[in-house]
PDB file of C-alpha atoms in Angstrom:
ATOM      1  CA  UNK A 543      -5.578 -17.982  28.932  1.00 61.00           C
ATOM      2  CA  UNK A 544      -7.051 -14.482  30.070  1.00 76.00           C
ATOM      3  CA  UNK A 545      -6.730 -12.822  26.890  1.00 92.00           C
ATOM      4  CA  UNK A 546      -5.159  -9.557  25.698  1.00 96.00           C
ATOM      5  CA  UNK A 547      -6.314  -7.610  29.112  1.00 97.00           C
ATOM      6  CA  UNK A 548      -6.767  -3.642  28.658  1.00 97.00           C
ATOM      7  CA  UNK A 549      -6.990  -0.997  31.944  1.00 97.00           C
ATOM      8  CA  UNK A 550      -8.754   1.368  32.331  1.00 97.00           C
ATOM      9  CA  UNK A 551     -12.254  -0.081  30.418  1.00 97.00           C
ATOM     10  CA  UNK A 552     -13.106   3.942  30.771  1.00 97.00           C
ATOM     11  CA  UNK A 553     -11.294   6.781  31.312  1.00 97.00           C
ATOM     12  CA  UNK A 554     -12.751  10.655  31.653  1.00 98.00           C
ATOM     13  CA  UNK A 555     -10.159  13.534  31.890  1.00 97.00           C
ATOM     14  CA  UNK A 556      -9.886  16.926  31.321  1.00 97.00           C
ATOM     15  CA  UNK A 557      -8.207  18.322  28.642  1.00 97.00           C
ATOM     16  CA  UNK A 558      -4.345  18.612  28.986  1.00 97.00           C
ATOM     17  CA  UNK A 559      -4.135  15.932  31.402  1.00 98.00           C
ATOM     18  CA  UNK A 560      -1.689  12.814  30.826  1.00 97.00           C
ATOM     19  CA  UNK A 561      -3.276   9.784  30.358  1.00 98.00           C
ATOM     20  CA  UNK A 562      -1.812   6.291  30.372  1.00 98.00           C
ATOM     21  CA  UNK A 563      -3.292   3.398  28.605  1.00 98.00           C
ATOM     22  CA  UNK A 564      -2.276  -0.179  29.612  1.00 98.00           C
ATOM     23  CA  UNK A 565      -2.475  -3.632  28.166  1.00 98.00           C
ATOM     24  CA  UNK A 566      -0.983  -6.845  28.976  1.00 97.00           C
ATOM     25  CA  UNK A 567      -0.625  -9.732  26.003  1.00 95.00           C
ATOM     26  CA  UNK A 568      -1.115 -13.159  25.463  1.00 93.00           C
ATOM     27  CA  UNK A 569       1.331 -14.874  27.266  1.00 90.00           C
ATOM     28  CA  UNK A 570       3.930 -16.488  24.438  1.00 89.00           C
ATOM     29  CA  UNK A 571       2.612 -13.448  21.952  1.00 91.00           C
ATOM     30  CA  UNK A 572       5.363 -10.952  20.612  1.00 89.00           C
ATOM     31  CA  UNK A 573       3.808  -8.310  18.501  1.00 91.00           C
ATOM     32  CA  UNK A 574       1.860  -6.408  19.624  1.00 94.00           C
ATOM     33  CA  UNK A 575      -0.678  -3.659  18.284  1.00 95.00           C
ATOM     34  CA  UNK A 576      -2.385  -0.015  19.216  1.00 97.00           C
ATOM     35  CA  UNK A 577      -5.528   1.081  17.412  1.00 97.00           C
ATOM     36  CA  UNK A 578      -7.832   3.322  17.894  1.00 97.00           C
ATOM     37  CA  UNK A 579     -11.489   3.401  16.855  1.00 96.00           C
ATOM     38  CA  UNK A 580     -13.773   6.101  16.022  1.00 95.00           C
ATOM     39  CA  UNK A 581     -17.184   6.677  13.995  1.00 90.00           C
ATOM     40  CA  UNK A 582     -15.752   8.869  11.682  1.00 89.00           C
ATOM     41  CA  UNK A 583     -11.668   6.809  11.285  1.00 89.00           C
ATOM     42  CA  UNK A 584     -12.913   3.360  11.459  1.00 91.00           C
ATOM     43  CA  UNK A 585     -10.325   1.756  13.222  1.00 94.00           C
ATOM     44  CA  UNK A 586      -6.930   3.293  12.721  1.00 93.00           C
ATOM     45  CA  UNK A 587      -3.533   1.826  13.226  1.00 93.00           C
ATOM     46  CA  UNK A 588      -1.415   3.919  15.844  1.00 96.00           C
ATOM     47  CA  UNK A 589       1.765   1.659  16.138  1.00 95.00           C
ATOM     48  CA  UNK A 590       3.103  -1.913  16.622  1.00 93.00           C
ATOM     49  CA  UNK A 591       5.711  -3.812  18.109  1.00 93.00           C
ATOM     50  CA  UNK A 592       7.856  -6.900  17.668  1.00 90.00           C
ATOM     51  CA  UNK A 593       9.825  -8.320  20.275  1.00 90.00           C
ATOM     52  CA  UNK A 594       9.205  -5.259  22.316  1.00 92.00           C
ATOM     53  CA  UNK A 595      10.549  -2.928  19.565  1.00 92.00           C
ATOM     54  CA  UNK A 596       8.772  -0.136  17.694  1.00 93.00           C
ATOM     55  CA  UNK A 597       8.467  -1.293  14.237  1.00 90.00           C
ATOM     56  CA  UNK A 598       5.940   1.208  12.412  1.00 89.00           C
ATOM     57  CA  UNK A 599       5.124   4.566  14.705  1.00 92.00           C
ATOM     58  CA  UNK A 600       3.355   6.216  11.356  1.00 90.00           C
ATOM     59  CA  UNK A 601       0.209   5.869  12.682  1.00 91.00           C
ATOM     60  CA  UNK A 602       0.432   7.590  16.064  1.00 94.00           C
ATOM     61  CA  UNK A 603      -0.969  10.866  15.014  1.00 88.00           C
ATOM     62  CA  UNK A 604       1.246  13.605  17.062  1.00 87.00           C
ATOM     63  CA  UNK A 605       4.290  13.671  19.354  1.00 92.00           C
ATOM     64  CA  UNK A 606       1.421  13.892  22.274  1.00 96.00           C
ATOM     65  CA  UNK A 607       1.438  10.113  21.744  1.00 97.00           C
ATOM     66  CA  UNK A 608       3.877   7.931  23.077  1.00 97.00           C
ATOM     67  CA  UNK A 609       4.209   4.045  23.273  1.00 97.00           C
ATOM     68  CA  UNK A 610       6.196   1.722  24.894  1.00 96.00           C
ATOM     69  CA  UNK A 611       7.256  -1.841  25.731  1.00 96.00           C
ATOM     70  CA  UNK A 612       8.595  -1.586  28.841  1.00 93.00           C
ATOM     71  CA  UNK A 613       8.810  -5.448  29.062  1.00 92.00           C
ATOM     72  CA  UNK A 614       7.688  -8.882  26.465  1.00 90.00           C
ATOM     73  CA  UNK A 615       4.120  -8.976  28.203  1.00 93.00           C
ATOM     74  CA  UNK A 616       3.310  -5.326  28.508  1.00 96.00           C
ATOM     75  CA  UNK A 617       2.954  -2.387  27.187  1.00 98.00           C
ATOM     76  CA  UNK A 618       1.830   1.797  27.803  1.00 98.00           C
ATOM     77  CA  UNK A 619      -0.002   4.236  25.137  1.00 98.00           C
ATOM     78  CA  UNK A 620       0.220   7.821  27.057  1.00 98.00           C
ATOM     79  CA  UNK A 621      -1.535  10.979  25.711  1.00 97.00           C
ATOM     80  CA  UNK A 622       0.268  14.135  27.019  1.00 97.00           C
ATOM     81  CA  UNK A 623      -1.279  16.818  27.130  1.00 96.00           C
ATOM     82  CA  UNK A 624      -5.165  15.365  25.935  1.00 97.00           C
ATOM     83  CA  UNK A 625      -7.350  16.801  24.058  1.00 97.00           C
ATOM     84  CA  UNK A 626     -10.952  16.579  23.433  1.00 97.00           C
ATOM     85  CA  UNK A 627     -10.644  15.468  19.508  1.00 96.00           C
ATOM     86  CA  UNK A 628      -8.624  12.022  21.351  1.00 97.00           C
ATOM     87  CA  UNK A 629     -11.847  11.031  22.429  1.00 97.00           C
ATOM     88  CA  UNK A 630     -12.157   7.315  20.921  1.00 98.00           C
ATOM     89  CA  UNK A 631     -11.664   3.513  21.947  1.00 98.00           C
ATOM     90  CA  UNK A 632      -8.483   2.736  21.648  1.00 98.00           C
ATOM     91  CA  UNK A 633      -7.228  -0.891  21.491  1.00 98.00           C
ATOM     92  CA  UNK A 634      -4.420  -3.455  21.503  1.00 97.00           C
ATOM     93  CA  UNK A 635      -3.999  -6.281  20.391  1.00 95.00           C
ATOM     94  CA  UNK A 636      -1.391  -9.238  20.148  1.00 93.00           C
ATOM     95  CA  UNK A 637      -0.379 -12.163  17.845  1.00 90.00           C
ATOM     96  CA  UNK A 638       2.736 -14.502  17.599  1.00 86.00           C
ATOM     97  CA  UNK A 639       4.534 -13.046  14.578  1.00 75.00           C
ATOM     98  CA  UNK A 640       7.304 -15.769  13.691  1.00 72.00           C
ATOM     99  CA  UNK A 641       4.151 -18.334  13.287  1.00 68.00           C
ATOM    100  CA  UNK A 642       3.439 -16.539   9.912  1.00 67.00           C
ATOM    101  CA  UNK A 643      -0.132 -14.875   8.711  1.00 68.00           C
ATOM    102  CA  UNK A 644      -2.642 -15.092  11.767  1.00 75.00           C
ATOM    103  CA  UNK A 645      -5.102 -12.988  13.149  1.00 84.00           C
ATOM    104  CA  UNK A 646      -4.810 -10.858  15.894  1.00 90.00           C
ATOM    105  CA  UNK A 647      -6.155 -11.262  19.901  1.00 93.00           C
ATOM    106  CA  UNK A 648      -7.950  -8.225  20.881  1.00 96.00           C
ATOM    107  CA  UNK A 649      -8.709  -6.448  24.076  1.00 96.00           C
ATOM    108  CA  UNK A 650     -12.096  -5.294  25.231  1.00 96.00           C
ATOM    109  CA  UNK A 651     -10.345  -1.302  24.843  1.00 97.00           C
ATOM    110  CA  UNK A 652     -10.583   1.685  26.613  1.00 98.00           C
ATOM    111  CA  UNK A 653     -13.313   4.221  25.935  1.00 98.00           C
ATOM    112  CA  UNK A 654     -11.564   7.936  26.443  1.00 98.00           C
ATOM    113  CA  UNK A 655     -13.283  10.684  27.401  1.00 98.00           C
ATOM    114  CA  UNK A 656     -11.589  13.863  27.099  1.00 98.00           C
ATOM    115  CA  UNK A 657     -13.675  16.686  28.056  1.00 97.00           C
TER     116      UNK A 657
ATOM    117  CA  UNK B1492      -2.674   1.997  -2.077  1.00 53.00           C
ATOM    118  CA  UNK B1493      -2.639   0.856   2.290  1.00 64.00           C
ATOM    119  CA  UNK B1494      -6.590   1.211   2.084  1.00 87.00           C
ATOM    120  CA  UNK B1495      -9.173  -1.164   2.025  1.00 94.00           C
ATOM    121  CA  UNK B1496     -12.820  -0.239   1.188  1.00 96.00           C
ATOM    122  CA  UNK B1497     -15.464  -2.076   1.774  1.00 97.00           C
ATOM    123  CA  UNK B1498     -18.858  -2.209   1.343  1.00 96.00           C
ATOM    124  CA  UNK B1499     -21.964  -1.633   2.245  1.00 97.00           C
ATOM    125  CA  UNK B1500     -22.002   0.785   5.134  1.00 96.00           C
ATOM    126  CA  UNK B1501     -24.946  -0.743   6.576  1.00 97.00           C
ATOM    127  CA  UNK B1502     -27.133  -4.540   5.740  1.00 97.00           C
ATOM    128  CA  UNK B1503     -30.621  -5.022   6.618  1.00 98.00           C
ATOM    129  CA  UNK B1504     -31.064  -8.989   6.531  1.00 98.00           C
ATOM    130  CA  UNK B1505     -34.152 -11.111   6.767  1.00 98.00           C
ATOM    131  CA  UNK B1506     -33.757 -14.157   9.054  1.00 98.00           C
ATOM    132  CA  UNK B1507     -32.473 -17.025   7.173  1.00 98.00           C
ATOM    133  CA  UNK B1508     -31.459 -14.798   4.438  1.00 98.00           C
ATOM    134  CA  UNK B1509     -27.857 -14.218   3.050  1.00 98.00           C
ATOM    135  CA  UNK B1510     -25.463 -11.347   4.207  1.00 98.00           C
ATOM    136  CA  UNK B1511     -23.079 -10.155   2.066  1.00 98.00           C
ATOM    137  CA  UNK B1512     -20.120  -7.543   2.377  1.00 98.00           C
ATOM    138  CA  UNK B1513     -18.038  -6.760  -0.144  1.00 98.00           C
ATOM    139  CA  UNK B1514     -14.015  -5.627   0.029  1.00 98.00           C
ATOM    140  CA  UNK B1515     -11.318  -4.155  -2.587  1.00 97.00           C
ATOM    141  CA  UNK B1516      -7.664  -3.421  -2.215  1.00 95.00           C
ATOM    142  CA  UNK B1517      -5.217  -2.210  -4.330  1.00 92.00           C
ATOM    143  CA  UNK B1518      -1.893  -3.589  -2.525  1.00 88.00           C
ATOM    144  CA  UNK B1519      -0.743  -6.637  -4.300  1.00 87.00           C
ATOM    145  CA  UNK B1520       1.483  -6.978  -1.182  1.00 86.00           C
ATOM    146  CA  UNK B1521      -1.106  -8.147   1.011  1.00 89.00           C
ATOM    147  CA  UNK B1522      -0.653 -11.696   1.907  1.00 88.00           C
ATOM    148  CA  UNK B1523      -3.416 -12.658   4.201  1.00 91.00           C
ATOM    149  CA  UNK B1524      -7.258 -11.432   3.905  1.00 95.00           C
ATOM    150  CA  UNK B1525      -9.008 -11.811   7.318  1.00 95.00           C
ATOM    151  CA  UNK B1526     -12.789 -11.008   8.643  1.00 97.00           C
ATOM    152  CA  UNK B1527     -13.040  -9.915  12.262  1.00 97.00           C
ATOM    153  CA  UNK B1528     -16.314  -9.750  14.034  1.00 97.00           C
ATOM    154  CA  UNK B1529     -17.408  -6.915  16.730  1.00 97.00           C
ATOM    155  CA  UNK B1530     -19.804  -6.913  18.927  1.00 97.00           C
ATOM    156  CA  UNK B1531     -20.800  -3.752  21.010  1.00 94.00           C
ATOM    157  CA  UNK B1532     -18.223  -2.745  24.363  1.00 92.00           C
ATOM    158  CA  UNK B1533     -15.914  -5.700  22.609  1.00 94.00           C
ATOM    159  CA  UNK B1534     -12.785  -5.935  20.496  1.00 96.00           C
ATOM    160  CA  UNK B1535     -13.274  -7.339  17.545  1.00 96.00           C
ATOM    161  CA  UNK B1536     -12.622 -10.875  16.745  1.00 95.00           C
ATOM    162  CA  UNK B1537     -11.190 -13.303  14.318  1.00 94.00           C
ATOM    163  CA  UNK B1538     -14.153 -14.513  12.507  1.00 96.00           C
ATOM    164  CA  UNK B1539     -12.046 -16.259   9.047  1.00 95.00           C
ATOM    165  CA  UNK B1540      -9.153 -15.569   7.432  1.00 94.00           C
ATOM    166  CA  UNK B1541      -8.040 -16.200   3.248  1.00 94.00           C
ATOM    167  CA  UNK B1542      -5.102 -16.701   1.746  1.00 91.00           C
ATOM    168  CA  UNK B1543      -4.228 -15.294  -1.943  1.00 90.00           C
ATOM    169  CA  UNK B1544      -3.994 -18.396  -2.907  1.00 91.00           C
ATOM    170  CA  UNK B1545      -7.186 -19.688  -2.464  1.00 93.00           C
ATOM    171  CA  UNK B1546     -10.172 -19.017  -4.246  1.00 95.00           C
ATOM    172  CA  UNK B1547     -12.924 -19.734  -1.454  1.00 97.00           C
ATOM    173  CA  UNK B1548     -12.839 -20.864   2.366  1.00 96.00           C
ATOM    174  CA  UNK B1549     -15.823 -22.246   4.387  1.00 97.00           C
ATOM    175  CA  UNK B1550     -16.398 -22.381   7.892  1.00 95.00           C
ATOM    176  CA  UNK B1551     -19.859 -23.456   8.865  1.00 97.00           C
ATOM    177  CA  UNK B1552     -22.250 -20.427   7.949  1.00 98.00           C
ATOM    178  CA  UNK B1553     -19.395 -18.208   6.856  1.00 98.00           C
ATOM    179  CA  UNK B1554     -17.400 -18.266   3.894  1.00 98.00           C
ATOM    180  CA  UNK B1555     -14.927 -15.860   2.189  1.00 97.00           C
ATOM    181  CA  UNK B1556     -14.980 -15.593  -1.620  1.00 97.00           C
ATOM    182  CA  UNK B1557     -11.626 -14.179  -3.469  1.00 97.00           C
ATOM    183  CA  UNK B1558     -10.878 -12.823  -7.033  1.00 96.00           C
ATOM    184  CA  UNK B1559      -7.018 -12.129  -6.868  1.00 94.00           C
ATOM    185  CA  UNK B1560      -7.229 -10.897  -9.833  1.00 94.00           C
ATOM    186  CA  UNK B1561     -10.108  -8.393  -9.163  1.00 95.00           C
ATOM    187  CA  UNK B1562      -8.106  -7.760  -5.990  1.00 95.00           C
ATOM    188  CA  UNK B1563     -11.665  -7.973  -4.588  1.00 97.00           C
ATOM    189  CA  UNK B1564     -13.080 -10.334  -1.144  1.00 97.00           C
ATOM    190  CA  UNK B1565     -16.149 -11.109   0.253  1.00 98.00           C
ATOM    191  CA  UNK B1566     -17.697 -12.157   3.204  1.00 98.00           C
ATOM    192  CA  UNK B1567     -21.227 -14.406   2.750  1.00 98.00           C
ATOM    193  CA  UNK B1568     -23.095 -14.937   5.725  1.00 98.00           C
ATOM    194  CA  UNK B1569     -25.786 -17.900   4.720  1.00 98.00           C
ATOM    195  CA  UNK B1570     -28.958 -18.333   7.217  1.00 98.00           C
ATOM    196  CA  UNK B1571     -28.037 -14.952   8.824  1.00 98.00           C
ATOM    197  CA  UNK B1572     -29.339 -15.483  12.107  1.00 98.00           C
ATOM    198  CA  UNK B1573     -30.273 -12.050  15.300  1.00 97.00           C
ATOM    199  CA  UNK B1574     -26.940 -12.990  16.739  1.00 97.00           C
ATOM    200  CA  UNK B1575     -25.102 -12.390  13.888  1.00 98.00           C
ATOM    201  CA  UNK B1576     -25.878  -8.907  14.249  1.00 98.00           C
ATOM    202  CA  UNK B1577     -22.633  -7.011  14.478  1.00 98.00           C
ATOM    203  CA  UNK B1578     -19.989  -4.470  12.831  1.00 97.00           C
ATOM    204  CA  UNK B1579     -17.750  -6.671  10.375  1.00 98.00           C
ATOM    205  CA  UNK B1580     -14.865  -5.387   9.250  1.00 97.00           C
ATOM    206  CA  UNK B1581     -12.263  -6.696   6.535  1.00 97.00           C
ATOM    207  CA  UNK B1582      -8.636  -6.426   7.059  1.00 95.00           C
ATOM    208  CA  UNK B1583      -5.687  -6.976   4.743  1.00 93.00           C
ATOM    209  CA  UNK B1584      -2.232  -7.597   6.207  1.00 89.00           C
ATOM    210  CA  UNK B1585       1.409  -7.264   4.273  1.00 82.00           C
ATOM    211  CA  UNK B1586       4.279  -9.384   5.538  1.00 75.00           C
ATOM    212  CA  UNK B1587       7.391  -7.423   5.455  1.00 66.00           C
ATOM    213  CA  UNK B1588      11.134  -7.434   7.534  1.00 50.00           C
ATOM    214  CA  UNK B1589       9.648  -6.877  10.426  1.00 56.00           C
ATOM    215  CA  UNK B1590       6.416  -8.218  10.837  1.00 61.00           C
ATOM    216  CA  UNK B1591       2.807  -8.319   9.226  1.00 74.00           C
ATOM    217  CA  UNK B1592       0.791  -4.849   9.272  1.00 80.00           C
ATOM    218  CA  UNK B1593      -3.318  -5.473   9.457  1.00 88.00           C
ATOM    219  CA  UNK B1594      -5.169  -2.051   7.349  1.00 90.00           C
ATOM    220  CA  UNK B1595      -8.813  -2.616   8.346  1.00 93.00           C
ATOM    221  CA  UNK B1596     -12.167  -1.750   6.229  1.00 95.00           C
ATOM    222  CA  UNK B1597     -14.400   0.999   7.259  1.00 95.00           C
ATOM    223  CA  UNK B1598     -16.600  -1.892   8.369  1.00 96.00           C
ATOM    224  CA  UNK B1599     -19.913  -3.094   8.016  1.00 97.00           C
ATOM    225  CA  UNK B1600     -23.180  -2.371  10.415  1.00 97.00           C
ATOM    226  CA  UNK B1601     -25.246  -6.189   9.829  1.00 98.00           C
ATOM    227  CA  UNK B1602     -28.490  -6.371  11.692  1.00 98.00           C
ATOM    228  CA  UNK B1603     -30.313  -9.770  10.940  1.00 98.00           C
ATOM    229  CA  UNK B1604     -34.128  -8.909  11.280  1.00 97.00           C
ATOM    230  CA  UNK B1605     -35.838 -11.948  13.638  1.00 92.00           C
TER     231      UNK B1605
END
């Protein structure tokens, strides 16, 4: 099995540019989870999904952060418009939810630069 | 009452020695107590999980110690060895109707002196 597989690794934009996070699960997995990661946050839930729908969007800070499931094995996080203080390594991460308490697969992330 | 704190920041550990990271919660909702592991440019990983029920789980070097009633966790870390050196974090996850939530510790900066 690959693993939870994250694209871009890094990403650099400029501020107010749209920027689209991807990441593919564990083949069989059906949740699946957005964090993000900075210094000063730790890592912070954004949202998660089970069975491709949104279950808990509290997390995702403002409505310049969207997330979907276009499909079992994949999903999106896009930023629109970015800003610098979205700077962070954000991550997802899958488990099989109807197998009870487990831990979760992570992906290497995505490092965001927004400059 | 989502957070978990944990403790310390930041370990300094003599080869061989003993690591130790402490956790507290205050949601008695939380159903499943795990450690991840994270190495630098990685996700973090499942390192060993806990169940309330349980008062202590061992696997090889690593074991998890639980007060339920405390509402307290720890992670001990005997013969800490240089490749141990990592960010550990502790997590806490709630079951509910639609799926289990993981809130993760602040996390802790080990380095294991050779």
């Amino acid at each position: 099995d690959a693993g939870v597989i994250q694209s871009p690794r890094h990403e650099v934009t400029e501020m107010g540019q749209e920027v689209t996070l991807r990441c593919k699960l564990i083949s069989g997995h059906n949740s699946l989870f957005w964090y993000r990661q900075t210094m000063m946050r730790g890592l912070e839930l954004l949202i998660y999904f089970n069975n491709n729908v949104p279950i808990d969007d509290s997390g995702m800070p403002e409505d310049r952060f969207s997330a979907k499931m276009p499909n079992a094995s994949f999903s999106t996080l896009k930023i629109q418009p970015s800003e610098p203080r979205d700077s962070a390594v954000y991550f997802c991460a899958s488990s099989r939810f109807d197998r009870g308490p487990g831990g979760y697969t992570f992906g290497s992330g995505t490092r965001l630069t927004v400059v | 009452q989502q957070q978990v704190k944990q403790s310390p920041q930041s370990l300094i550990v003599q080869k061989g020695g003993i690591s130790i990271i402490n956790c507290a919660y205050e949601n008695t909702a939380f159903d499943y107590f795990p450690w991840y592991q994270q190495f630098p440019g990685k996700g973090p990983a499942l390192l060993i999980a806990i169940r309330p029920d349980v008062s202590e789980k061992k696997e090889g070097r690593f074991t998890i110690s639980f007060n339920k009633s405390a509402k307290q966790f720890s992670l001990h870390i005997m013969d800490s060895q240089p490749g141990d050196s990592a960010t550990y974090f502790c997590a806490a996850r709630s079951s509910n109707t639609g799926g289990f939530k993981t809130i993760f510790g602040a996390g802790t900066r080990l380095f294991v002196k050779a």
